[in-house]
PDB file of C-alpha atoms in Angstrom:
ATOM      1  CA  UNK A   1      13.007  -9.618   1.665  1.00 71.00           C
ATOM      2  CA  UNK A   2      14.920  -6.254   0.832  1.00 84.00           C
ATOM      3  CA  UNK A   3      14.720  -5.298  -2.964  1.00 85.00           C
ATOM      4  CA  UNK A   4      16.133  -2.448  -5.117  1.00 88.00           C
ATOM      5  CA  UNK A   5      14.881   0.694  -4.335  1.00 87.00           C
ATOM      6  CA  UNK A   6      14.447  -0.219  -1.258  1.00 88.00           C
ATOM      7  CA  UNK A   7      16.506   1.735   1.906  1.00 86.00           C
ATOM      8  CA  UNK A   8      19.197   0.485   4.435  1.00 89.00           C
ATOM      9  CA  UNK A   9      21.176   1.738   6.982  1.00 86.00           C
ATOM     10  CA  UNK A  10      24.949   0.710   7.602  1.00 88.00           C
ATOM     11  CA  UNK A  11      26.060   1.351  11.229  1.00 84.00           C
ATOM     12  CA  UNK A  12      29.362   3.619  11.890  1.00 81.00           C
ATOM     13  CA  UNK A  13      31.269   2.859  15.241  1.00 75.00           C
ATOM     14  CA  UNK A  14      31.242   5.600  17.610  1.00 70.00           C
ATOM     15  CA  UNK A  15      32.716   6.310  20.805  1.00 63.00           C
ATOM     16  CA  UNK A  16      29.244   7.038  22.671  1.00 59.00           C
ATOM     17  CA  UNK A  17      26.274   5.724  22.288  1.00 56.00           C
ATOM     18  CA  UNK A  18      24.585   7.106  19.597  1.00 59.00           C
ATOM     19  CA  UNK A  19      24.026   5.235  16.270  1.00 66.00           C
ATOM     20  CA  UNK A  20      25.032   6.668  13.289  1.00 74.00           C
ATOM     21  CA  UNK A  21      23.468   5.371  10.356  1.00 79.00           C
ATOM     22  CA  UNK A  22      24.604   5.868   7.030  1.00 84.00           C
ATOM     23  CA  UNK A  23      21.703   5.884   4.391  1.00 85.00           C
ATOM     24  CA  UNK A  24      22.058   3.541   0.811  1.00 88.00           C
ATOM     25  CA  UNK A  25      20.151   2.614  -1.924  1.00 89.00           C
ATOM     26  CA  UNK A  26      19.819  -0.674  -2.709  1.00 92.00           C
ATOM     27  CA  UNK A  27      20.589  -1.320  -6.307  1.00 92.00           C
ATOM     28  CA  UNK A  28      20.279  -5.477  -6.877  1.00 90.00           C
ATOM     29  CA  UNK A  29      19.369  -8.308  -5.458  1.00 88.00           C
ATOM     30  CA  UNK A  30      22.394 -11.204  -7.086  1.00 84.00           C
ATOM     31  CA  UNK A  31      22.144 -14.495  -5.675  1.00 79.00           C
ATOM     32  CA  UNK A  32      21.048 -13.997  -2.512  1.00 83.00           C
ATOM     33  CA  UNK A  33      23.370 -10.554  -1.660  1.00 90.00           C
ATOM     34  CA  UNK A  34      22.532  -7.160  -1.791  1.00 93.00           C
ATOM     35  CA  UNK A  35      24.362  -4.831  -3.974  1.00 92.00           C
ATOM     36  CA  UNK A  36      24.787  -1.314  -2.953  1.00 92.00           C
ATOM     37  CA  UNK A  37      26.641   1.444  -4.869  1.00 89.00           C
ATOM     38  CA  UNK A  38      27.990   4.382  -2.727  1.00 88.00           C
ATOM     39  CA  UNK A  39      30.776   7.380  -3.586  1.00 86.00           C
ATOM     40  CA  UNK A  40      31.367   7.147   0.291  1.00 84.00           C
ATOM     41  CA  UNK A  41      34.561   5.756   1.697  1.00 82.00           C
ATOM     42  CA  UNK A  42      34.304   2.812   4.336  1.00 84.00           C
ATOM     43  CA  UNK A  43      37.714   3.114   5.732  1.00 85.00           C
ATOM     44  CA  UNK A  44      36.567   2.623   8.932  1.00 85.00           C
ATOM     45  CA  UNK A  45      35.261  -1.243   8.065  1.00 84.00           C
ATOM     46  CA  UNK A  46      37.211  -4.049  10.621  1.00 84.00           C
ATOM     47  CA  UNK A  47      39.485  -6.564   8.340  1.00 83.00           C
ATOM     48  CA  UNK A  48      36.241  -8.828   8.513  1.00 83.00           C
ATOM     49  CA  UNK A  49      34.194  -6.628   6.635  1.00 86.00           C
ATOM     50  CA  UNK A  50      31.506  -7.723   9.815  1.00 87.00           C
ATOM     51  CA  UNK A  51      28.743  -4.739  10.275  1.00 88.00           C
ATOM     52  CA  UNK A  52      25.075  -3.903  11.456  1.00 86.00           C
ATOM     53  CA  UNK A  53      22.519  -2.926   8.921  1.00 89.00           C
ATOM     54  CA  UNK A  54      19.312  -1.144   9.853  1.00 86.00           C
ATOM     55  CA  UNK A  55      16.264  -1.482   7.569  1.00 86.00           C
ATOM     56  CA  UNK A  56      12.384  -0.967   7.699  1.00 81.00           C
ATOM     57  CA  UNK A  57      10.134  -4.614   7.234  1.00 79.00           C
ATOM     58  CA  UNK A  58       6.503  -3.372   7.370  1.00 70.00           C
ATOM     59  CA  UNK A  59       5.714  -2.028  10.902  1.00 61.00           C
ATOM     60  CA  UNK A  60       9.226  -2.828  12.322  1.00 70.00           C
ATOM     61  CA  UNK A  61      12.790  -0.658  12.291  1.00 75.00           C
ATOM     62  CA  UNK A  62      15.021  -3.906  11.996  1.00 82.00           C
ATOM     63  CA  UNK A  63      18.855  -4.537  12.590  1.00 83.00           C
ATOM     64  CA  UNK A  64      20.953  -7.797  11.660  1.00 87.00           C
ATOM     65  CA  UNK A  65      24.618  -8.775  11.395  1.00 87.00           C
ATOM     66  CA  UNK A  66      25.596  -8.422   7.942  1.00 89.00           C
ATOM     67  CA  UNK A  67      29.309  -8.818   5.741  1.00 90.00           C
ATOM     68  CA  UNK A  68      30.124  -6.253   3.370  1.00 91.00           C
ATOM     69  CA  UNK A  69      32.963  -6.760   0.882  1.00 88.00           C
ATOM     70  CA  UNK A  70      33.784  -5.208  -2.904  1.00 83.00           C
ATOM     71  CA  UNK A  71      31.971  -6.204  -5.578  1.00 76.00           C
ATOM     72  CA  UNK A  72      33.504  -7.285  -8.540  1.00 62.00           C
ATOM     73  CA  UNK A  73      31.377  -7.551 -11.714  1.00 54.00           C
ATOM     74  CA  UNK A  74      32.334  -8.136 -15.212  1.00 48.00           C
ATOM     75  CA  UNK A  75      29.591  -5.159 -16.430  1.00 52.00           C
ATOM     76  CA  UNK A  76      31.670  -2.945 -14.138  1.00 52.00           C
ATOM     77  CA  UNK A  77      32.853  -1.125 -16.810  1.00 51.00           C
ATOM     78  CA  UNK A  78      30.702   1.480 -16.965  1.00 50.00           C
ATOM     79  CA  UNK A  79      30.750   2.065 -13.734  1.00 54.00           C
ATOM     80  CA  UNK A  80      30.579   5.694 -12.736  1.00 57.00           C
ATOM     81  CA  UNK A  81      34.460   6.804 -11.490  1.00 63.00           C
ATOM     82  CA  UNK A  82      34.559   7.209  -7.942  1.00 71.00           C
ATOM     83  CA  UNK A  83      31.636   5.007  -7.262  1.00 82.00           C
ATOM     84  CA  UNK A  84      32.511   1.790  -5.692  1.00 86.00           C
ATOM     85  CA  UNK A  85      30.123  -1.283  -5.918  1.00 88.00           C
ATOM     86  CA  UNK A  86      29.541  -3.235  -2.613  1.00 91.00           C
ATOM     87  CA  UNK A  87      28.118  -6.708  -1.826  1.00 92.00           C
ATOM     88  CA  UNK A  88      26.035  -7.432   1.683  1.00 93.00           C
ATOM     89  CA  UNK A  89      25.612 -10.585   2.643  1.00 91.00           C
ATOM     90  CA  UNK A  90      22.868 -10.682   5.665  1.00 90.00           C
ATOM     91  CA  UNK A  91      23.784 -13.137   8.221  1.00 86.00           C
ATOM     92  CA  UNK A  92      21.878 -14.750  10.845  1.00 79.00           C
ATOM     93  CA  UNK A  93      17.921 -13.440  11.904  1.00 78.00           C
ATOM     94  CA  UNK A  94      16.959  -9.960  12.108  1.00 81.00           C
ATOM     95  CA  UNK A  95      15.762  -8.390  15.748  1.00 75.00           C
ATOM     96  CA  UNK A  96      13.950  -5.431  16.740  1.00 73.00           C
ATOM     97  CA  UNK A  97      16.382  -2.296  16.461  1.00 71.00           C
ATOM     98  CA  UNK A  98      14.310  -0.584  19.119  1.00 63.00           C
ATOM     99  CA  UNK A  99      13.667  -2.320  22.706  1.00 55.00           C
ATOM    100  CA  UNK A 100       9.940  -1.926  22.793  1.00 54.00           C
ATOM    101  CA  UNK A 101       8.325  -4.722  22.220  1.00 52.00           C
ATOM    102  CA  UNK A 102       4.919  -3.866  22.144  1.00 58.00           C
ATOM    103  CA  UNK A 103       2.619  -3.696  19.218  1.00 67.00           C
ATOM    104  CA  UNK A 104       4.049  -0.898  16.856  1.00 75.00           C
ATOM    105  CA  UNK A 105       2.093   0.871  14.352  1.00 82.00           C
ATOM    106  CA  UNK A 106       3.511   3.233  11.163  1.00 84.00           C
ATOM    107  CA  UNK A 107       2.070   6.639  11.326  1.00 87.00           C
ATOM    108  CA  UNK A 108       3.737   7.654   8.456  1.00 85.00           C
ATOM    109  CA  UNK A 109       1.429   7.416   5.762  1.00 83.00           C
ATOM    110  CA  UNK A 110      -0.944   9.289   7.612  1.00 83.00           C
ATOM    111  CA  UNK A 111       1.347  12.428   7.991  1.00 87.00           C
ATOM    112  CA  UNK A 112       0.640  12.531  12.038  1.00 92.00           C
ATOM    113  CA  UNK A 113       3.149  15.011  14.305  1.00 94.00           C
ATOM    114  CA  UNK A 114       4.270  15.311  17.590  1.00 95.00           C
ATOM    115  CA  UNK A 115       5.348  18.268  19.685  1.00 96.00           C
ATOM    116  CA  UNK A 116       8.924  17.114  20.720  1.00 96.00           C
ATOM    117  CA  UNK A 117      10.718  18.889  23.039  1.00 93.00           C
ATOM    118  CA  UNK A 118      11.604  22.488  21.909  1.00 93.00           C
ATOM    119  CA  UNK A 119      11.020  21.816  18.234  1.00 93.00           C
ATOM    120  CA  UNK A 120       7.940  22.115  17.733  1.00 91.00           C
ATOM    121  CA  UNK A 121       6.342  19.707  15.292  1.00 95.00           C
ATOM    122  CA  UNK A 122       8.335  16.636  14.354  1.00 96.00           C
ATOM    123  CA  UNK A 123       7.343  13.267  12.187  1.00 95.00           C
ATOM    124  CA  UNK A 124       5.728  10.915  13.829  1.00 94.00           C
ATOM    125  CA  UNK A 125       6.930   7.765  12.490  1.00 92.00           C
ATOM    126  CA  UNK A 126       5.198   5.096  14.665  1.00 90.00           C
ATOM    127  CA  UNK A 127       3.539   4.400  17.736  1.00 90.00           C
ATOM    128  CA  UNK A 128       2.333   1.418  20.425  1.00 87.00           C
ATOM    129  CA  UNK A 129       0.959   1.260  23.721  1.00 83.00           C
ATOM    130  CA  UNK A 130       4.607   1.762  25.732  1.00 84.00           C
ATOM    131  CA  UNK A 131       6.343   4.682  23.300  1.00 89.00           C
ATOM    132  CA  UNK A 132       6.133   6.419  20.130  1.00 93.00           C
ATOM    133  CA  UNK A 133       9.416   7.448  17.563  1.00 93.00           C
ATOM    134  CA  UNK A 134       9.975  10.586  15.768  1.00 96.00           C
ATOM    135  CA  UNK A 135      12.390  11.939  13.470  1.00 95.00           C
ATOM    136  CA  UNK A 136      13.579  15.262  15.042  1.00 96.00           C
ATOM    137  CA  UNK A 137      17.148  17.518  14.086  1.00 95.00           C
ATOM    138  CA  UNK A 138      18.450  18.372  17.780  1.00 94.00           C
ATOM    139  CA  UNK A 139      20.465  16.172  19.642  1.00 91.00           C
ATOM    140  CA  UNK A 140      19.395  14.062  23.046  1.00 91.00           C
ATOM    141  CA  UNK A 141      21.152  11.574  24.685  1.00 85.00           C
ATOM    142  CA  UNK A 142      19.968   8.002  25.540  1.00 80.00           C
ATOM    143  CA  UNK A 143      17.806   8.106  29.034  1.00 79.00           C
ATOM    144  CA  UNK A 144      16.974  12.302  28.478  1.00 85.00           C
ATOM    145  CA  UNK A 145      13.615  12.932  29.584  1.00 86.00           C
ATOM    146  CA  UNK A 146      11.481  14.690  26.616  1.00 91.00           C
ATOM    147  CA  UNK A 147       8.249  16.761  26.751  1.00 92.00           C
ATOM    148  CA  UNK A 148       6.136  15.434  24.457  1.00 94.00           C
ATOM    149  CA  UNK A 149       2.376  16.613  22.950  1.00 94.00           C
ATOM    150  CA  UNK A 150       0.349  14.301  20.666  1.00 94.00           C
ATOM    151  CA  UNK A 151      -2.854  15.489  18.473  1.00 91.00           C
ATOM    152  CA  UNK A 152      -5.651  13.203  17.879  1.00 89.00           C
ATOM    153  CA  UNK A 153      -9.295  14.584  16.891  1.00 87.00           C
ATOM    154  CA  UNK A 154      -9.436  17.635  17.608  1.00 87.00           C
ATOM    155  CA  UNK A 155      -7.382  16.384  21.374  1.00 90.00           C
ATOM    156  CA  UNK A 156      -4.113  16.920  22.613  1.00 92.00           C
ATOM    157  CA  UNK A 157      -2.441  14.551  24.878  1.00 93.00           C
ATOM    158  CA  UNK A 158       0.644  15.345  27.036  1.00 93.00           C
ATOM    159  CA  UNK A 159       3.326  13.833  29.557  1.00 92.00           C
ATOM    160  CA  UNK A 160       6.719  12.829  29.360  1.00 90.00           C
ATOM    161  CA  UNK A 161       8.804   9.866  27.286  1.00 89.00           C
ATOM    162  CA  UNK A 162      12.351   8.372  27.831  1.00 85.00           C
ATOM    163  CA  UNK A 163      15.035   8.482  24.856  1.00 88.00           C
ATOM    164  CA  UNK A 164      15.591   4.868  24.430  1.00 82.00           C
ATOM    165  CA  UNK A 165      17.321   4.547  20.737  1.00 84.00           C
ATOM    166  CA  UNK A 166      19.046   6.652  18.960  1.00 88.00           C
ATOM    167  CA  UNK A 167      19.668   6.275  15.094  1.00 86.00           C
ATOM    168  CA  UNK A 168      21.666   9.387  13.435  1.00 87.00           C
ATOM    169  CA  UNK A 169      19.622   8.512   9.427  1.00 89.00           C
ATOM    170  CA  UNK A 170      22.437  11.634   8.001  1.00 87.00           C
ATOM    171  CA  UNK A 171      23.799  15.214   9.141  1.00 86.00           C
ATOM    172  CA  UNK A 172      19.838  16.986   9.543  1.00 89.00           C
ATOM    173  CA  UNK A 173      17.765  14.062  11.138  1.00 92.00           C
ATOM    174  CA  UNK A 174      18.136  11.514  13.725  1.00 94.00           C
ATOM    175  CA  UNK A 175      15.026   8.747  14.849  1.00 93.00           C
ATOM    176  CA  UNK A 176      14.134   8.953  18.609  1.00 94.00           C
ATOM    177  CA  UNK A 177      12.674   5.761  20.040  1.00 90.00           C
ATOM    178  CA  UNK A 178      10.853   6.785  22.926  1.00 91.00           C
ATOM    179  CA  UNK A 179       9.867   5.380  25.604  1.00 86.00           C
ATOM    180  CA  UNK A 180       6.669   6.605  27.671  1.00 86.00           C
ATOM    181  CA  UNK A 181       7.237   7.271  31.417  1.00 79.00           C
ATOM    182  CA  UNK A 182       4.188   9.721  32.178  1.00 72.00           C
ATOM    183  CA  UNK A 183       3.879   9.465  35.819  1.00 59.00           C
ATOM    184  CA  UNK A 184       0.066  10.018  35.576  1.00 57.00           C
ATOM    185  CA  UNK A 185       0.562  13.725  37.161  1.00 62.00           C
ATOM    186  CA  UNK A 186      -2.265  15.979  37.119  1.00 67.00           C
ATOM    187  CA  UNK A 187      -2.703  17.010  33.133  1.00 73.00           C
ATOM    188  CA  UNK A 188      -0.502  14.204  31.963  1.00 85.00           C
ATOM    189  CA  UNK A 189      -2.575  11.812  29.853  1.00 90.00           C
ATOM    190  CA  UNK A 190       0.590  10.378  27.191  1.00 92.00           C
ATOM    191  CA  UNK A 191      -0.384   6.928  27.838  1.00 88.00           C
ATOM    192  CA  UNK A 192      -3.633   7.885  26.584  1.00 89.00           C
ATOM    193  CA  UNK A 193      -3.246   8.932  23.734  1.00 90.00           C
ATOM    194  CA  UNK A 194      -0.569   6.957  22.564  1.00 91.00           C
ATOM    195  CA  UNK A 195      -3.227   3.829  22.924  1.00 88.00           C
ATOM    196  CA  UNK A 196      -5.770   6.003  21.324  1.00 91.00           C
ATOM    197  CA  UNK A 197      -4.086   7.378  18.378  1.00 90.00           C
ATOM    198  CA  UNK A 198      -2.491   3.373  17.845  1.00 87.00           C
ATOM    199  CA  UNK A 199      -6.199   1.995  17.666  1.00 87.00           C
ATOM    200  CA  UNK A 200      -6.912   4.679  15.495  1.00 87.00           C
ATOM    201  CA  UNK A 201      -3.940   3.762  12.851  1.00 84.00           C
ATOM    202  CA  UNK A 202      -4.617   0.504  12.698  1.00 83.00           C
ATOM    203  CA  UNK A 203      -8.538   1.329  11.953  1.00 82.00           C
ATOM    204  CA  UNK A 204      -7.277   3.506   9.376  1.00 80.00           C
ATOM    205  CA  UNK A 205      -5.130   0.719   7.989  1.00 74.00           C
ATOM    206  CA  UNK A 206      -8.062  -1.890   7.828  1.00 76.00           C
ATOM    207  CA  UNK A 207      -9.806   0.859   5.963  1.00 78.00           C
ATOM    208  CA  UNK A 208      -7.053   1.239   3.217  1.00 72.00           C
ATOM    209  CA  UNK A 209      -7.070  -2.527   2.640  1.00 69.00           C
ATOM    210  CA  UNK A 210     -11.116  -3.301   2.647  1.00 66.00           C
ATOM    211  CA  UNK A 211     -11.001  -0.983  -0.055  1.00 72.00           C
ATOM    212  CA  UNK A 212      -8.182  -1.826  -2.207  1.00 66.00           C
ATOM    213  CA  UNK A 213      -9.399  -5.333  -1.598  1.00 54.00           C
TER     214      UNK A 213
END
């Protein structure tokens, strides 16, 4: 269950198909809505107030259907001017906002990189058998092919992955989902690693809870 603090992701429309997300704290949880407050104007919102919200449940990047309408609250008084108060009501069951559907692991507490492309190092923010995802700043499109270069152990592990989701999180970073399609050419050893460095996670992981168990 979302709580305050906690992060989600509103989808804008676009023409194309990239997703761009648009980043809010979560302030309250009242009776069984979430209440976000935001400076930002939706004008863009259908007469429904119908949307897609993205948001991170343990190992998985999340979307679900979701209503958003004004919230109007009797301690709304001292609300900060310009700041408008919004209720989100999450309808129906949440599904996998990325299409692999193998085994995912967070990397992100472990600080891991990947070479991506032409930028160097990026975060690596999780990884499975079939594909990794990173949070890089250039823009690809959905199906690019992508250079990629992992780091495990002293080991570097190389080959090719397949944009498969695109989420735009605001105006300097956008999450790749990546798909691996490493041909198995001669040097090419993606697949590899990416089942290597996932086993090596989720020992990491176990590790972490045996000892704050």
């Amino acid at each position: 269950m979302l709580s305050q603090g906690d992060l989600l992701y509103i989808q804008r429309p676009t023409q194309n198909q990239q997703r761009v997300l648009i980043p809010l704290d979560i302030v309250a949880n009242e009776q069984d809505q979430i209440i976000i407050e935001t400076s930002q104007v939706f004008d863009w919102l259908p007469e429904d107030g119908q949307i897609l919200v993205y948001y991170d449940k343990r190992r998985d990047f999340l979307k679900q259907s979701a209503k958003l309408e004004i919230h109007v609250h009797e301690e709304d008084e001292d609300q900060v001017d310009g700041v408008m108060r919004y209720a989100i009501q999450l309808l129906g069951e949440a599904v996998s906002a990325e299409s692999r559907q193998t085994f995912r692991v967070s990397t992100v507490i472990s600080g891991r990189t990947a070479k991506f492309d032409d930028e160097g190092h990026v975060p690596l923010v999780d990884v499975s058998a079939s594909g990794y995802a990173v949070i890089a700043t250039k823009e690809h499109n959905v199906g690019e092919i992508i250079k990629t270069v992992l780091s495990h152990d002293g080991r570097e592990f190389s080959g090719t992955a397949c944009v498969q989701s695109i989420c735009k999180l605001d105006d300097q970073r956008i999450r790749y989902g990546m798909f691996c399609v490493d041909k198995r050419q001669p040097g090419n050893n993606l697949n590899q690693g990416l089942l290597t460095i996932s086993m090596a996670v989720q020992r990491e992981q176990l590790r972490r809870l045996s000892r704050a168990s």
